[in-house]
Coordinates of N, CA and C in Angstrom, one line a residue:
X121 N 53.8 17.4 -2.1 CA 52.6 17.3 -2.9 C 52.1 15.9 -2.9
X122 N 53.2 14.8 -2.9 CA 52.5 13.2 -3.5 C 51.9 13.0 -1.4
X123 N 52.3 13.6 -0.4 CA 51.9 13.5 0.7 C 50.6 13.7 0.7
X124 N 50.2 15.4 0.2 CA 48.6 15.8 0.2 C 47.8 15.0 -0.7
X125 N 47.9 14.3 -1.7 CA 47.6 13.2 -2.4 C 46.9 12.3 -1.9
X126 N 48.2 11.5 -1.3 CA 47.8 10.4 -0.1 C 47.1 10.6 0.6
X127 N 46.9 11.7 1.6 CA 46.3 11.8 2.7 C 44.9 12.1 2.3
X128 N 44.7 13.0 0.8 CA 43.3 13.0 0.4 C 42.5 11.6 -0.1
X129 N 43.6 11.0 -0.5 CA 43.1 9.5 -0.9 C 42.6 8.6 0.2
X130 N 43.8 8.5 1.3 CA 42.9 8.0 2.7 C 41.9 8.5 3.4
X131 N 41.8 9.6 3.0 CA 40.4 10.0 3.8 C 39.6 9.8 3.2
X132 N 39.2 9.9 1.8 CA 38.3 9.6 0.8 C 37.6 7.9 1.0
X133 N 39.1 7.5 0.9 CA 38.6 5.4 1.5 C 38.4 5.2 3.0
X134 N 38.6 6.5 3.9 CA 38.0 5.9 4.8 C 36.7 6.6 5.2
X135 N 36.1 7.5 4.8 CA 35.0 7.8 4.3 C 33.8 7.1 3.5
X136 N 34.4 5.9 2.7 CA 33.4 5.1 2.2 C 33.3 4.2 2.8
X137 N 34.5 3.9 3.9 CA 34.4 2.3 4.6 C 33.6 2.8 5.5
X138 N 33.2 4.2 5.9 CA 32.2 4.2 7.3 C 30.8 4.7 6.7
X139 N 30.5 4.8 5.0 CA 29.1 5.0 5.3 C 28.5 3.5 4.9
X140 N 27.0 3.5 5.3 CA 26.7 2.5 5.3 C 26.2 2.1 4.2
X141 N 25.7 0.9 4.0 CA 25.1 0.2 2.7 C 23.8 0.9 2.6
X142 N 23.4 0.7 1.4 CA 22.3 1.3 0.9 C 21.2 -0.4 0.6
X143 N 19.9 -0.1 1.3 CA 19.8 -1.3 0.9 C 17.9 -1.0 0.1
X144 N 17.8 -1.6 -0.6 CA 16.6 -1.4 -1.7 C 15.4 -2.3 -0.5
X145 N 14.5 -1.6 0.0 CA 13.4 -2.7 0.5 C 11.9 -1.6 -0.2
X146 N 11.2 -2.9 -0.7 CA 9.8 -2.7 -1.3 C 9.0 -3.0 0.3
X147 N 8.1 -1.9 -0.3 CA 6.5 -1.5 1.0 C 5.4 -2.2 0.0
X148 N 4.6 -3.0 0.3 CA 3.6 -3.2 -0.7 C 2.2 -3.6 0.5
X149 N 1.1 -3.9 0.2 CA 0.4 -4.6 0.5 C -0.4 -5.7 -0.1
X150 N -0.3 -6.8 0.8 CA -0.4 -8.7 0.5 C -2.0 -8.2 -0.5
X151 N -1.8 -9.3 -1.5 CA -2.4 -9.9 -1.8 C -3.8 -10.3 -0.9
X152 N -5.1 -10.3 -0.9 CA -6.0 -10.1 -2.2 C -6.3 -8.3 -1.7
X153 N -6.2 -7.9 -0.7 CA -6.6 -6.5 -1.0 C -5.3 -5.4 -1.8
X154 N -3.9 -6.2 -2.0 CA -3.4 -5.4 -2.8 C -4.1 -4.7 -4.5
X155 N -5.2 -6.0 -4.3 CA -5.7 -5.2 -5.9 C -6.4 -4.1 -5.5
X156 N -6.8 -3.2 -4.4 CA -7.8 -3.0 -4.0 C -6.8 -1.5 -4.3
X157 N -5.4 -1.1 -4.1 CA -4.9 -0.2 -4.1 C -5.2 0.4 -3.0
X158 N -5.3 -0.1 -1.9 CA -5.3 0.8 -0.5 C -3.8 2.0 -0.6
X159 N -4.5 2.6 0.3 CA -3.3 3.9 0.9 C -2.6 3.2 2.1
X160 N -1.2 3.2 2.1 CA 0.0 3.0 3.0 C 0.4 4.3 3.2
X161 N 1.6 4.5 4.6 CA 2.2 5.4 4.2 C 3.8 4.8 4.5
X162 N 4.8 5.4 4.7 CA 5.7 5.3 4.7 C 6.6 7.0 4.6
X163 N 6.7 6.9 6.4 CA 7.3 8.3 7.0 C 6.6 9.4 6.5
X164 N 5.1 8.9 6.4 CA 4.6 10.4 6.3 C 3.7 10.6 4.7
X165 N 4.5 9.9 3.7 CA 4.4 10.2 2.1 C 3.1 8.8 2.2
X166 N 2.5 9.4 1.7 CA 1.3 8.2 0.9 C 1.5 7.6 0.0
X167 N 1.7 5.8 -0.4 CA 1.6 5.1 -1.6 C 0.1 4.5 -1.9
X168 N -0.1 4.2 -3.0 CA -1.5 3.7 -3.3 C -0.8 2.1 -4.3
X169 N 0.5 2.1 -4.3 CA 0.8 1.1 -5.1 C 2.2 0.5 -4.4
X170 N 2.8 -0.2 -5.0 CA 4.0 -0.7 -4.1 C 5.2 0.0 -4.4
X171 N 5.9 0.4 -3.4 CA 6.7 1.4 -4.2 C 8.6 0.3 -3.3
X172 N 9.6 0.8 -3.8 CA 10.8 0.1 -3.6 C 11.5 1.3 -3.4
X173 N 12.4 1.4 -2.1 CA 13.0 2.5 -1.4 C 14.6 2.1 -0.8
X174 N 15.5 3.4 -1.2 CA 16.6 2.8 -1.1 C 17.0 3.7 0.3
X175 N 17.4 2.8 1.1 CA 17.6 2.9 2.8 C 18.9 2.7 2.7
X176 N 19.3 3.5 3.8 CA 20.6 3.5 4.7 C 20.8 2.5 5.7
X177 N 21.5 1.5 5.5 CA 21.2 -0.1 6.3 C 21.2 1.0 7.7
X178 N 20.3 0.5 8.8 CA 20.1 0.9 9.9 C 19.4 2.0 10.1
X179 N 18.9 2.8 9.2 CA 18.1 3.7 9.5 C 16.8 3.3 9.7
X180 N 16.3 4.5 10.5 CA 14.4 3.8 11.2 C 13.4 4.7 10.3
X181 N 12.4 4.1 10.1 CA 11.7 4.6 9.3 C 9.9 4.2 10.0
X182 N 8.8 4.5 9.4 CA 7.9 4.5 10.0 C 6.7 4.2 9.2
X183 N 6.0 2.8 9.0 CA 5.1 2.4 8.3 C 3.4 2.5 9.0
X184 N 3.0 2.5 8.1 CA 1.4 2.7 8.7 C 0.3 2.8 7.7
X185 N -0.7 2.0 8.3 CA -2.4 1.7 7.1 C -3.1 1.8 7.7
X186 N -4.3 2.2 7.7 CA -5.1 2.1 8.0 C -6.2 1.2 8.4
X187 N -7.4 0.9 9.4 CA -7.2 -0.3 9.7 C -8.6 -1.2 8.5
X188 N -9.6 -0.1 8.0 CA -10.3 -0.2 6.9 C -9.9 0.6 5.7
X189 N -9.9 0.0 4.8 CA -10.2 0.6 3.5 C -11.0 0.1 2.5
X190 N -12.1 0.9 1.8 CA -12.7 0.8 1.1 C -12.5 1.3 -0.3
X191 N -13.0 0.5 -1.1 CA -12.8 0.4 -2.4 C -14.3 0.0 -3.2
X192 N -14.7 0.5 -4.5 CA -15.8 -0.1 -4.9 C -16.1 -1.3 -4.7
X193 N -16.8 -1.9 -4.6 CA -17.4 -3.3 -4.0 C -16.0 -4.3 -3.4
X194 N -15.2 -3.5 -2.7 CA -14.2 -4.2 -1.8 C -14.4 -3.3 -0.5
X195 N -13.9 -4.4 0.9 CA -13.3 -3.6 2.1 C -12.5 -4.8 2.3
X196 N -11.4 -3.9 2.3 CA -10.0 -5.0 3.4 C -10.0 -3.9 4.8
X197 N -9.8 -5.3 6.0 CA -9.3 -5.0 6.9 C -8.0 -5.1 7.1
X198 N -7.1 -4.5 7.9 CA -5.8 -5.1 8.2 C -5.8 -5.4 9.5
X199 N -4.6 -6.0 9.9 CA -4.0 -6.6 10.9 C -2.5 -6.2 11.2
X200 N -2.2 -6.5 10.8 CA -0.7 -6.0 10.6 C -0.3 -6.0 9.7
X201 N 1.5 -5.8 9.9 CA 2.6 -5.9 8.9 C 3.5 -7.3 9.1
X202 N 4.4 -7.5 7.7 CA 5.0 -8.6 7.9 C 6.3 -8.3 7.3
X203 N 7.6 -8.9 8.0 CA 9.0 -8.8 7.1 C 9.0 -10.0 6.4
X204 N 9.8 -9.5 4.8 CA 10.0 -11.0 4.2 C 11.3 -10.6 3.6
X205 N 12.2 -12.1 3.6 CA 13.0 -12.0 3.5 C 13.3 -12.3 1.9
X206 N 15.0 -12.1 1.4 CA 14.8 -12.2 0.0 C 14.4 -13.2 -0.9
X207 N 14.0 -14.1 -0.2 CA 13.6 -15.4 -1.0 C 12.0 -15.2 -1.0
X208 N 11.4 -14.1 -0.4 CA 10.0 -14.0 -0.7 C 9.3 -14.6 0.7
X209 N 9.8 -15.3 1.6 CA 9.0 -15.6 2.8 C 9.4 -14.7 3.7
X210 N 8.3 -14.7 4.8 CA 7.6 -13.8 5.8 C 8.5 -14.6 6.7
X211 N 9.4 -13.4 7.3 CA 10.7 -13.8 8.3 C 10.0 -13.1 10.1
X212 N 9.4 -12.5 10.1 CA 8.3 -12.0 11.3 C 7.1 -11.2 10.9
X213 N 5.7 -11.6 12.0 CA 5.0 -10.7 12.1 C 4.7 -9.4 13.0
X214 N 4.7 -8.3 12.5 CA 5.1 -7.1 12.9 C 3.4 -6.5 13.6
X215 N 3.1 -6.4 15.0 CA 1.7 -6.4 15.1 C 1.4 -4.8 15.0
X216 N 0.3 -4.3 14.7 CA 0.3 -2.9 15.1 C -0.3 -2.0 13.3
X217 N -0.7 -1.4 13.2 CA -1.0 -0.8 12.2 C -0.3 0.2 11.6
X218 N 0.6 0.8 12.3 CA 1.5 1.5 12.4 C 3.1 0.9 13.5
X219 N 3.9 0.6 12.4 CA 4.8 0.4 13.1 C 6.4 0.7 13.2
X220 N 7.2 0.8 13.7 CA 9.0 1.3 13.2 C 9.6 0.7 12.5
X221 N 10.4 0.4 12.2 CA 11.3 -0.7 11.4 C 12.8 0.2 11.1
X222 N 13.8 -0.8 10.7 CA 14.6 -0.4 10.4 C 15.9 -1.0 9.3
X223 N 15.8 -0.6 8.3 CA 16.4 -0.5 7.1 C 17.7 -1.9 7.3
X224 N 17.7 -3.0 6.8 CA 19.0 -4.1 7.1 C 18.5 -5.1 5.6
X225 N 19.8 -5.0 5.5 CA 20.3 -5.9 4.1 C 19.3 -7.2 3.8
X226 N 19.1 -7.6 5.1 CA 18.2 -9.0 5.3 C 17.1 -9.3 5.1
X227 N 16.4 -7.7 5.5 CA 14.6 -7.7 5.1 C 14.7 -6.9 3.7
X228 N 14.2 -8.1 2.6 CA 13.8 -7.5 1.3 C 12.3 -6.6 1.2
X229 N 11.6 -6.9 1.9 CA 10.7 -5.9 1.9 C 9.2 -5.8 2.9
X230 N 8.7 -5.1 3.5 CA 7.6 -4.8 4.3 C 6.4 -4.9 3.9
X231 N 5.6 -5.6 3.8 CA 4.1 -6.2 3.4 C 2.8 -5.9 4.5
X232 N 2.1 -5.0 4.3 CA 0.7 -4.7 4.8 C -0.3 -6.0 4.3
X233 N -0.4 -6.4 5.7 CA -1.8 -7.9 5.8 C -3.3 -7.4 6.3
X234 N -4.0 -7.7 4.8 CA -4.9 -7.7 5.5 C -6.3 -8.9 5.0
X235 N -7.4 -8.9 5.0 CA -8.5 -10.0 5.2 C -10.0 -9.2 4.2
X236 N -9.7 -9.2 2.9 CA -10.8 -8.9 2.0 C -12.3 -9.4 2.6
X237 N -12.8 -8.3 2.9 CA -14.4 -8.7 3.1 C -15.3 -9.1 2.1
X238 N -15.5 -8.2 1.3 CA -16.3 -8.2 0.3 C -15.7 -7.3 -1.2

């Protein structure tokens, strides 16, 4: 009996030593068209606001905006995306309007850039 124990107990801890971290990264879009509430998506689901998503470190995921959006007396263009790291700076620019990424402890969060017209 204290054998079947054990052996449930080791499987149990080696079961949490192989799944991965869970890591919290925020999708938003930069400043000044973030006030504008543009649509992002993220794998498909539409945000209109910044939303924070808890990822499986290494899993790939799939971001994308469109490359106008309008808003009452606003249009933002984008350009791309940017990773930033936890201290709040922009660690690469990501080019493309739609692009992959993949879930790591290191990028705090994915930022849509874009260039307020009016």
């Amino acid at each position: 009996m204290r054998l079947r124990l054990w052996w449930w107990l080791w499987l149990a801890a080696a079961a949490l030593a192989q799944s991965p971290a869970i890591v919290a990264t925020r999708i938003y879009v930069a400043d000044p068209c973030g006030k504008a509430r543009p649509t992002f998506f993220v794998d498909g689901t539409p945000y209109n606001s910044p939303v924070t998503l808890l990822w499986p470190e290494g899993s790939k995921h799939i971001l994308s905006v469109a490359s106008q959006q309008i808003a009452p007396g606003i249009r933002c263009t984008f350009s791309n995306w940017a990773g930033v790291r936890q201290d709040g700076e922009e660690m690469v620019k990501l080019d493309g309007l739609t692009i992959a990424v993949t879930a790591h402890r290191d990028v705090a969060a994915f930022k849509a850039v874009g260039v307020l017209e009016y």
